[in-house]
PDB file of C-alpha atoms and ligand atoms in Angstrom:
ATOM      1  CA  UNK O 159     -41.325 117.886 -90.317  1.00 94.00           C
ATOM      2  CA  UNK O 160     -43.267 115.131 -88.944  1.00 98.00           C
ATOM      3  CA  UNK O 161     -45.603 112.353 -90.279  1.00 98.00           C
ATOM      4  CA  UNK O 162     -48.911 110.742 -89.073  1.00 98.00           C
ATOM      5  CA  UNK O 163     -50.789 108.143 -90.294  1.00 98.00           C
ATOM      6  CA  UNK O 164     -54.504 108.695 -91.407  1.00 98.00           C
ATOM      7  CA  UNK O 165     -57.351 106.548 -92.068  1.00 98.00           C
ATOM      8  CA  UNK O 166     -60.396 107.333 -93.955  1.00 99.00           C
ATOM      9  CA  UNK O 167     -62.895 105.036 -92.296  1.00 98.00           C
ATOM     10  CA  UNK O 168     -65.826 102.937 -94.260  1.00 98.00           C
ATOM     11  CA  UNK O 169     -68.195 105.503 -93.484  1.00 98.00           C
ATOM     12  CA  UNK O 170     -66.377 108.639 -95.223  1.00 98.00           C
ATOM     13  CA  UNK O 171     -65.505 106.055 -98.507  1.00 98.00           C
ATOM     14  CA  UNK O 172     -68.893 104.741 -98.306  1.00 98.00           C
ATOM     15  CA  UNK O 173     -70.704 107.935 -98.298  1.00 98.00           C
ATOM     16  CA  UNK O 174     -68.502 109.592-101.094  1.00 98.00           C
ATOM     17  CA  UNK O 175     -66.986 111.701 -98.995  1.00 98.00           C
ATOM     18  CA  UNK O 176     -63.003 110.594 -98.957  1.00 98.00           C
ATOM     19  CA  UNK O 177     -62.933 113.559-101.397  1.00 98.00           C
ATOM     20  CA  UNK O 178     -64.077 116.063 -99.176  1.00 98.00           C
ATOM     21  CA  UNK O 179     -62.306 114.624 -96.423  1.00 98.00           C
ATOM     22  CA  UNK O 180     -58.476 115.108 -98.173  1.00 98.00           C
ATOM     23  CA  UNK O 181     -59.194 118.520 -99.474  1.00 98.00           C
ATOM     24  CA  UNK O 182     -59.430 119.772 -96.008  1.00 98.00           C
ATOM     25  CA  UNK O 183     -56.475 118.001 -95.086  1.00 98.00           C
ATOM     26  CA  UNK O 184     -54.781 118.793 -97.666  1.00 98.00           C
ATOM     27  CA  UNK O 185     -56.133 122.917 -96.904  1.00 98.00           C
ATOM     28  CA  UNK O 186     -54.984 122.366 -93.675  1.00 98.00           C
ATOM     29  CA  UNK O 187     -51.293 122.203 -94.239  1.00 98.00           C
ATOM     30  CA  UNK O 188     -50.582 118.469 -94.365  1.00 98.00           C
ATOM     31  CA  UNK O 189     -48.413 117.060 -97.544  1.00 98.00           C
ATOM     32  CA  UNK O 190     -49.316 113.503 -98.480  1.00 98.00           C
ATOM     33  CA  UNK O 191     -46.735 111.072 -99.049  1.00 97.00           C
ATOM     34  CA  UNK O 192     -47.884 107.806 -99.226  1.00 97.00           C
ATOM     35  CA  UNK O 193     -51.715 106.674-100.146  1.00 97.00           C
ATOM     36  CA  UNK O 194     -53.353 103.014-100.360  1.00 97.00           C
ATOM     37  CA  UNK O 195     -56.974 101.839-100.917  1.00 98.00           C
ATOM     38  CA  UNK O 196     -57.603  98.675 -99.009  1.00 97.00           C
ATOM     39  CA  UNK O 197     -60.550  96.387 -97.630  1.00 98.00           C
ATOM     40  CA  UNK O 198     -59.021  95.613 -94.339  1.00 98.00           C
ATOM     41  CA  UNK O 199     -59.414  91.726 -93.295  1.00 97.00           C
ATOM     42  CA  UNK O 200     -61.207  91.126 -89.642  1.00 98.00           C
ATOM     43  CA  UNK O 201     -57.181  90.159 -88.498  1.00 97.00           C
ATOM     44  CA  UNK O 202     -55.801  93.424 -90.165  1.00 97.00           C
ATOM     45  CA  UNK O 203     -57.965  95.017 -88.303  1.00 98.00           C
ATOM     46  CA  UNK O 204     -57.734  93.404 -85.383  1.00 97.00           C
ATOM     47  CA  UNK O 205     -54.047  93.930 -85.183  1.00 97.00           C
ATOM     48  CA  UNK O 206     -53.938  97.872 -85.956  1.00 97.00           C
ATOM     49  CA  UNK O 207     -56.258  98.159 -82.809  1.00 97.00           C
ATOM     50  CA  UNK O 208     -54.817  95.798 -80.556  1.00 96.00           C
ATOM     51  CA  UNK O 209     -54.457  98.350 -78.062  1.00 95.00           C
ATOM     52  CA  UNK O 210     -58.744  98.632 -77.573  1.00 96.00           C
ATOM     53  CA  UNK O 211     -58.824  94.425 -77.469  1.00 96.00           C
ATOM     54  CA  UNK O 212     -60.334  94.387 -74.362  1.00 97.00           C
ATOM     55  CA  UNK O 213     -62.893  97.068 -74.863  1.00 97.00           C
ATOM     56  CA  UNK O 214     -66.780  96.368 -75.184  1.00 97.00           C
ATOM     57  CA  UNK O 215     -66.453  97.946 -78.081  1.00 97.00           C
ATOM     58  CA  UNK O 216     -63.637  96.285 -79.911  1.00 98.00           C
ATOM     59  CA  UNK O 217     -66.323  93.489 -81.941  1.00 98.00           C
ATOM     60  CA  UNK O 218     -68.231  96.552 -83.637  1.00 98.00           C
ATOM     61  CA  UNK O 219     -65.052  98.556 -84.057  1.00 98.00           C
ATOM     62  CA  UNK O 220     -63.613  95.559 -85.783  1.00 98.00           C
ATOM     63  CA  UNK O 221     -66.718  95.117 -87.848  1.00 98.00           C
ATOM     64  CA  UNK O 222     -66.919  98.614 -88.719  1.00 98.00           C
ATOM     65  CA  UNK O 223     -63.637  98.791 -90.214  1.00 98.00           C
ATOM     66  CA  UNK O 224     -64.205  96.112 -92.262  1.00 98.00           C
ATOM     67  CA  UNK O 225     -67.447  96.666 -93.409  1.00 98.00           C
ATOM     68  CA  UNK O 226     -65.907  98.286 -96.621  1.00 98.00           C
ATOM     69  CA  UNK O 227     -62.767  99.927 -97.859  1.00 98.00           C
ATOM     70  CA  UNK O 228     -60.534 102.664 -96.582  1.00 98.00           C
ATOM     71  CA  UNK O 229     -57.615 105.012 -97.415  1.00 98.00           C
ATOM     72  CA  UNK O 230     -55.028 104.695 -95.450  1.00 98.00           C
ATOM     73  CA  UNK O 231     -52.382 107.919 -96.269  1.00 98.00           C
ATOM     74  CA  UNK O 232     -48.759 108.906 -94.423  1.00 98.00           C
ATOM     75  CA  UNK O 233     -49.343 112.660 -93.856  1.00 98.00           C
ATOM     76  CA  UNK O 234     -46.692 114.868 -93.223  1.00 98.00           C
ATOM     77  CA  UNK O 235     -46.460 118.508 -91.700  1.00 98.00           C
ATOM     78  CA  UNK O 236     -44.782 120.650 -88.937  1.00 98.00           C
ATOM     79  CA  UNK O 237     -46.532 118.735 -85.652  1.00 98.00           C
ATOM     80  CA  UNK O 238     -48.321 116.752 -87.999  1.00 98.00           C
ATOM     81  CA  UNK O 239     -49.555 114.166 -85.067  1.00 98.00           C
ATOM     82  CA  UNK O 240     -50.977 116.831 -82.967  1.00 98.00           C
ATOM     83  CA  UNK O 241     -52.084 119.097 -86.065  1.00 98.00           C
ATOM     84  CA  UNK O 242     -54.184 116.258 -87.390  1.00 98.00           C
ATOM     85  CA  UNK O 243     -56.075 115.414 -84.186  1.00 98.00           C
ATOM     86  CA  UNK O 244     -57.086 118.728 -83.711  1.00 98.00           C
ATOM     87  CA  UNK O 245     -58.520 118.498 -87.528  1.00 98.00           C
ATOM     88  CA  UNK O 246     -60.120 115.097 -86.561  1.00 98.00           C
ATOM     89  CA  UNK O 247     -62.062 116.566 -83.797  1.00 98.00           C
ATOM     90  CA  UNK O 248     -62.729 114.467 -80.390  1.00 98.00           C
ATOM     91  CA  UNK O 249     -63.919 110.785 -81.012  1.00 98.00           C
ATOM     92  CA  UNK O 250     -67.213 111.219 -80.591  1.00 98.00           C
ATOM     93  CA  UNK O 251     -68.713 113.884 -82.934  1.00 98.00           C
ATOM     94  CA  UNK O 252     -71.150 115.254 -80.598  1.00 98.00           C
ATOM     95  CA  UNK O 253     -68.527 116.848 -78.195  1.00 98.00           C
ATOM     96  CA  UNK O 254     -66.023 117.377 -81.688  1.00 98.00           C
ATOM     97  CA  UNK O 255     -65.373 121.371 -82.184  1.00 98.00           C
ATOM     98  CA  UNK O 256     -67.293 122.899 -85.081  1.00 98.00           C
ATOM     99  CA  UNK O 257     -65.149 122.792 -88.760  1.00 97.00           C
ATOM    100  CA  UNK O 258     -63.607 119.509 -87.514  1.00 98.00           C
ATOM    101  CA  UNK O 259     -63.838 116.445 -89.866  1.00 98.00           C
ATOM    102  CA  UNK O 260     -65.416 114.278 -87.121  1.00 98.00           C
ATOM    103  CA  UNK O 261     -68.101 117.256 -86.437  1.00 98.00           C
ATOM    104  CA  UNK O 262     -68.561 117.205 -90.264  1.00 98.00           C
ATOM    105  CA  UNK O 263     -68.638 113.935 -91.779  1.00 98.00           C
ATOM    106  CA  UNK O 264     -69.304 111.682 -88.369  1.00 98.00           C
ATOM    107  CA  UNK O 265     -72.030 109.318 -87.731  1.00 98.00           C
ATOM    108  CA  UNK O 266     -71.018 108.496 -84.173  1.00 98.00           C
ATOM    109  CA  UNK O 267     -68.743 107.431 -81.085  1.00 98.00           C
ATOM    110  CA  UNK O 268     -67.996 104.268 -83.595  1.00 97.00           C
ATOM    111  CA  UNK O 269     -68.313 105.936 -87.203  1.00 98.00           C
ATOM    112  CA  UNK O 270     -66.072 108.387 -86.500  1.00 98.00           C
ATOM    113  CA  UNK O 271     -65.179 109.201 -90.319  1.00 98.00           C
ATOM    114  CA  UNK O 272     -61.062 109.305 -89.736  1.00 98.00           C
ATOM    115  CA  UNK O 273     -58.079 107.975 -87.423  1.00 98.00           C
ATOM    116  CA  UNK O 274     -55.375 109.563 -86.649  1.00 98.00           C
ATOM    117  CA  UNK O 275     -52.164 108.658 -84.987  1.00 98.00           C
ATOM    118  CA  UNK O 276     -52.084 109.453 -80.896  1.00 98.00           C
ATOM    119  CA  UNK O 277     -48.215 110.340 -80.533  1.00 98.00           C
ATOM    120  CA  UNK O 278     -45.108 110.212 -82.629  1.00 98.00           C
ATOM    121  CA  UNK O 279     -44.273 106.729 -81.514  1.00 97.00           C
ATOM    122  CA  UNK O 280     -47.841 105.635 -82.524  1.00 97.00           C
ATOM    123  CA  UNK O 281     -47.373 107.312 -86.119  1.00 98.00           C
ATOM    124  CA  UNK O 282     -43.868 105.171 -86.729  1.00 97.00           C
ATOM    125  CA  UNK O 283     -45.398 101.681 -85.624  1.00 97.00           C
ATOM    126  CA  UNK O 284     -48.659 102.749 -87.416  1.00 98.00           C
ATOM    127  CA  UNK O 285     -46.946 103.634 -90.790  1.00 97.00           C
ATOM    128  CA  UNK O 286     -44.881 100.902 -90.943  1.00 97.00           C
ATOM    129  CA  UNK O 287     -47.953  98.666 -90.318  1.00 97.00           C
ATOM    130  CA  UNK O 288     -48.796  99.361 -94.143  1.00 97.00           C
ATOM    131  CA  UNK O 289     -45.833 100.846 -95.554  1.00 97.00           C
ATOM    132  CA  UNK O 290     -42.605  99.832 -96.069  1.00 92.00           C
ATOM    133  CA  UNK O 291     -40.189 102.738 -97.062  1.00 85.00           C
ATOM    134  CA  UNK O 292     -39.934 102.522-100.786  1.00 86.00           C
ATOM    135  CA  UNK O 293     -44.314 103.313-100.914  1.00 88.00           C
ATOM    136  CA  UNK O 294     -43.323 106.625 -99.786  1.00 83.00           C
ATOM    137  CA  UNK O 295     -42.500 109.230-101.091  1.00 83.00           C
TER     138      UNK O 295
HETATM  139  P1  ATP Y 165     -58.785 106.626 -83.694  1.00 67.55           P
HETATM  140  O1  ATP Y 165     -57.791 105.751 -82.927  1.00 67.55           O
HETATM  141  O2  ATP Y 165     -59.647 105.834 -84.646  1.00 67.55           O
HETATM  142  O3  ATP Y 165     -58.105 107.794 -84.341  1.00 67.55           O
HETATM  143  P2  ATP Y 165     -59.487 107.975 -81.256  1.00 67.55           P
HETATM  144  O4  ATP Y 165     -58.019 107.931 -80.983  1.00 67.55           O
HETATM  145  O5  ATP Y 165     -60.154 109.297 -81.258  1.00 67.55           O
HETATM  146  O6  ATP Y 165     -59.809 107.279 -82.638  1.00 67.55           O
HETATM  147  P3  ATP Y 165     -59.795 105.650 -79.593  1.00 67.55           P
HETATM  148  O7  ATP Y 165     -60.076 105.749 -78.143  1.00 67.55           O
HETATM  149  O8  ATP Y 165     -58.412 105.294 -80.030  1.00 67.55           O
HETATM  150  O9  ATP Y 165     -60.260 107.042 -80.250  1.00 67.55           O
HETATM  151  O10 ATP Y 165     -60.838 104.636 -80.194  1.00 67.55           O
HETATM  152  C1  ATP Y 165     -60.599 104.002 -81.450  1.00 67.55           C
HETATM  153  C2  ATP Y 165     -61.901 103.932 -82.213  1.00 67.55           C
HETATM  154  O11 ATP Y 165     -62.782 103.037 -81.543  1.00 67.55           O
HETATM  155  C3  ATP Y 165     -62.689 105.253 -82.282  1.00 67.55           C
HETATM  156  O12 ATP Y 165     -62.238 106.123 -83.290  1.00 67.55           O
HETATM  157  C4  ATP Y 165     -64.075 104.745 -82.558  1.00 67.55           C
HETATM  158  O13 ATP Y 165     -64.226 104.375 -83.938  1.00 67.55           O
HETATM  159  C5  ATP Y 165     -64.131 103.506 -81.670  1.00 67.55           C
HETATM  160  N1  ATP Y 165     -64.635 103.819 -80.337  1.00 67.55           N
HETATM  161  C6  ATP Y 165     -63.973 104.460 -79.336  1.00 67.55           C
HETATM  162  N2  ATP Y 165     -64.722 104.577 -78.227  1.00 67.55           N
HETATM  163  C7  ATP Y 165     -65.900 103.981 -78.530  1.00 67.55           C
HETATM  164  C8  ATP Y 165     -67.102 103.754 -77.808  1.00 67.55           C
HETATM  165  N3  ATP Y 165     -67.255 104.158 -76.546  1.00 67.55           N
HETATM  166  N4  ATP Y 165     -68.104 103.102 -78.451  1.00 67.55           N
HETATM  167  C9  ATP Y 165     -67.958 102.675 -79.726  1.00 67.55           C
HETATM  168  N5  ATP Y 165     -66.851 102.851 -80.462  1.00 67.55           N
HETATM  169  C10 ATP Y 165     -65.839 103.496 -79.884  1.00 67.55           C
HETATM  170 MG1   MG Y 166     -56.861 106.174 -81.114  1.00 67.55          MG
END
């Protein structure tokens, strides 16, 4: 088994759709094993997507993710990394496959609805960016 780590992003929470959102996760195989609620501050956000800093993008990204709160959940599943992207659907939601979250609940390039780890080595540094072992279960 392997674990990921998801983020339902302002947009899904705000439009009442984090719901919706973990039942087809949840009817897609995954097992949850750690959940938090959170209003991410500008520098927690900044540091999870360190990697984009020097994108024209970054600002609004950073914005976006703190425009309201998210759920941030430790999924687990056979291939869960690669499993969940294909869920997720490409970034932007106009080229995302139909019956993928992003091609169902996303706005745009930027309010993408979910993030998912990119590789394994991703998922570890990303989990233990908001949980330490004793949250999970
Ligand atoms: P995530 O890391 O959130 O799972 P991703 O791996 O599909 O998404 P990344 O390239 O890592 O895509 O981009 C991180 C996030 O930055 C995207 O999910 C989206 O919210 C935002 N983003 C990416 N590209 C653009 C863009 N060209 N314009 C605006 N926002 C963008
Ligand atoms: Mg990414």
């Amino acid at each position: 088994m392997q674990k990921t780590l998801t983020i339902l992003k302002p947009d899904t929470i705000g439009a009442g759709r984090a719901g919706a959102v973990i039942a087809s996760i949840e009817e897609a195989g995954f097992r949850i094993r750690a959940v938090r609620m959170l209003h991410l501050t500008r520098g927690q956000a900044e540091g999870f997507y360190a990697v984009h800093r020097e994108r024209p993008f970054f600002g609004d990204l950073v914005a976006f993710m703190t425009e309201g709160p998210v759920i941030v959940m430790v999924l687990e599943a056979d291939d869960a990394v690669s499993k969940l992207r294909e869920l997720m659907g490409a970034t932007d939601p106009a080229k995302a496959e139909n019956g993928t979250i992003r091609k169902r609940f996303a706005t745009n390039i930027e309010r993408n609805a979910i993030h998912g780890s990119d590789a394994p080595e991703t998922a570890a540094v990303e989990i233990a960016y908001f949980f330490n072992r004793l949250e999970m279960v």
